[in-house]
Coordinates of C-alpha atoms in Angstrom, one line a residue:
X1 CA 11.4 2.7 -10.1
X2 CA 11.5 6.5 -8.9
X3 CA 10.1 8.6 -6.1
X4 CA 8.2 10.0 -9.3
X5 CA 6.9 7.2 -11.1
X6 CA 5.3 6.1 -7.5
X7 CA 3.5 9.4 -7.1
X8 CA 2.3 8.9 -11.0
X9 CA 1.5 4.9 -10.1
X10 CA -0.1 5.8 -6.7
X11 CA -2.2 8.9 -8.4
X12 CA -3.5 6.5 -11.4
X13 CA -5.0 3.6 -9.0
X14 CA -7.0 6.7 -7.2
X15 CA -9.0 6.2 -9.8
X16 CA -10.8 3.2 -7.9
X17 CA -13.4 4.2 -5.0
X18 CA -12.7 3.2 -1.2
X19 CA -15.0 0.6 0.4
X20 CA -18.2 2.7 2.0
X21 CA -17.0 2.3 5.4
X22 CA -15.4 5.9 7.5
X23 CA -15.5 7.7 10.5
X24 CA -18.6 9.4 11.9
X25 CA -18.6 13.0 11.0
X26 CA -16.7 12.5 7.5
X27 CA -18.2 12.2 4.4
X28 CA -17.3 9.8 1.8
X29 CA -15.7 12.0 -1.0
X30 CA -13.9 13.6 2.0
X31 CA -12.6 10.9 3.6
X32 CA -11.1 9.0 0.1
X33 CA -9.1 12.8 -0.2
X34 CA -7.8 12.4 3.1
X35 CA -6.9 9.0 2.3
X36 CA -4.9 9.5 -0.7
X37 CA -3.6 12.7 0.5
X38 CA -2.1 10.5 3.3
X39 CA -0.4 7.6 0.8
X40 CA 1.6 10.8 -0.7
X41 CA 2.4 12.5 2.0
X42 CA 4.0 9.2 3.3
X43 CA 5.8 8.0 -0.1
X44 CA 9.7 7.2 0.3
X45 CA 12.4 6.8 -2.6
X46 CA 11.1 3.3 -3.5
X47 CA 13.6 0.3 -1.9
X48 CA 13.5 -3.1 -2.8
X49 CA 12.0 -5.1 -0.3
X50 CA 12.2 -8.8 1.0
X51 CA 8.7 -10.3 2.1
X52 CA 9.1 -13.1 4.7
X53 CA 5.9 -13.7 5.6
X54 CA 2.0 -12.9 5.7
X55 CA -0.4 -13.0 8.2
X56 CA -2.9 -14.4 5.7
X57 CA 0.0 -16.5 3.6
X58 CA -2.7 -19.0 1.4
X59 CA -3.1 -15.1 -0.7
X60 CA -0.6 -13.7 -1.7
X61 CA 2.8 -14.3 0.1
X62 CA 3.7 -16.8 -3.0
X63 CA 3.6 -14.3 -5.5
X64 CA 5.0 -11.5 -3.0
X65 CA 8.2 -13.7 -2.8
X66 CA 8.7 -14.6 -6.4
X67 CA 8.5 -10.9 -7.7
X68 CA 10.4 -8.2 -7.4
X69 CA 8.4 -5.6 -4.5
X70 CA 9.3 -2.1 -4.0
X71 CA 8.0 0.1 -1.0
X72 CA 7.0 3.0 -1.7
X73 CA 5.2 4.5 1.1
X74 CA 5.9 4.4 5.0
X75 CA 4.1 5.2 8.2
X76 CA 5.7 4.2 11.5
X77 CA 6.3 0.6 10.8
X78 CA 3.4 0.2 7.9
X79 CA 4.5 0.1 4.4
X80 CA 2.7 0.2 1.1
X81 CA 3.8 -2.1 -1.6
X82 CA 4.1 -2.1 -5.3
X83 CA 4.7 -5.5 -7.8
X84 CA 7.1 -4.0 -10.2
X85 CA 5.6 -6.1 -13.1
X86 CA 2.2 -5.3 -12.2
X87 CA -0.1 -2.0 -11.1
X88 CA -0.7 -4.1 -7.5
X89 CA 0.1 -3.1 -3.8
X90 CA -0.2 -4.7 -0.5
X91 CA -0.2 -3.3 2.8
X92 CA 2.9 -4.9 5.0
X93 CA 4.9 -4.4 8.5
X94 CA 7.7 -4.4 9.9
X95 CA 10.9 -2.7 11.4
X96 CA 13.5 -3.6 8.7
X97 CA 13.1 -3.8 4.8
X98 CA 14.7 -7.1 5.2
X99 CA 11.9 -8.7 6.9
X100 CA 8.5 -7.8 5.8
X101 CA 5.1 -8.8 6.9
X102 CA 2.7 -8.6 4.2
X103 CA -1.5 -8.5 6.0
X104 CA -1.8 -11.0 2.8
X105 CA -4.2 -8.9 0.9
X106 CA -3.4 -7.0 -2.7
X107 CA -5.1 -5.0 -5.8
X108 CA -4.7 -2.3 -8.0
X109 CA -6.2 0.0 -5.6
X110 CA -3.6 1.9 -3.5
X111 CA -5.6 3.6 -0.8
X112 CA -7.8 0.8 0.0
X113 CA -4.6 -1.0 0.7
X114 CA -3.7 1.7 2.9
X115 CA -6.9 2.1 4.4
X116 CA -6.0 -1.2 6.3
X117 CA -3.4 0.9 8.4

């Protein structure tokens, strides 16, 4: 995985809308822009990852530690994930790529992953 194919990945899971929930004074369309304007001004050269735990583990911390994860976005200590064998991220913390803290929630839908930051 390249710094590339995450923009392409990130840019085709835009395709699916943001919950209707944003902050006073924005309107919807303008807040999903800001949104996934955000996701790629933060994307990284994607590194492979080692999820240790989840805050919600009966999800998806099973499958998180069976498959290979690459990050590919990071803001302070908040990192977007991608499955590489599937179109899927997850929102997940922490200092070190070595020990990762997924919020135990995942989908095809990159910014409403990253919403949750």
């Amino acid at each position: 995985m390249t710094e590339s194919d995450t923009i392409v990945t990130l840019i085709d899971s835009f395709k699916d809308e943001l919950p209707g929930y944003y902050p006073e004074g924005n309107t919807y369309e303008k807040y999903v822009e800001d949104r996934k304007s955000r996701i790629l001004d933060c994307v990284i050269e994607p590194q492979k990852i080692k999820v240790t735990l989840a805050c919600f583990s009966e999800n998806y911390l099973a499958k998180y530690q069976s498959s290979d994860v690459w990050a590919v976005a990071k803001w302070d200590d908040n990192w977007l994930l991608a499955l590489e064998s599937e179109n899927e991220f997850a929102l997940a913390f922490g200092e070190c790529k070595d020990n990762i803290i997924i919020l135990g929630f995942s989908s095809s839908d990159a910014p409403a992953q990253w919403l949750r930051s």
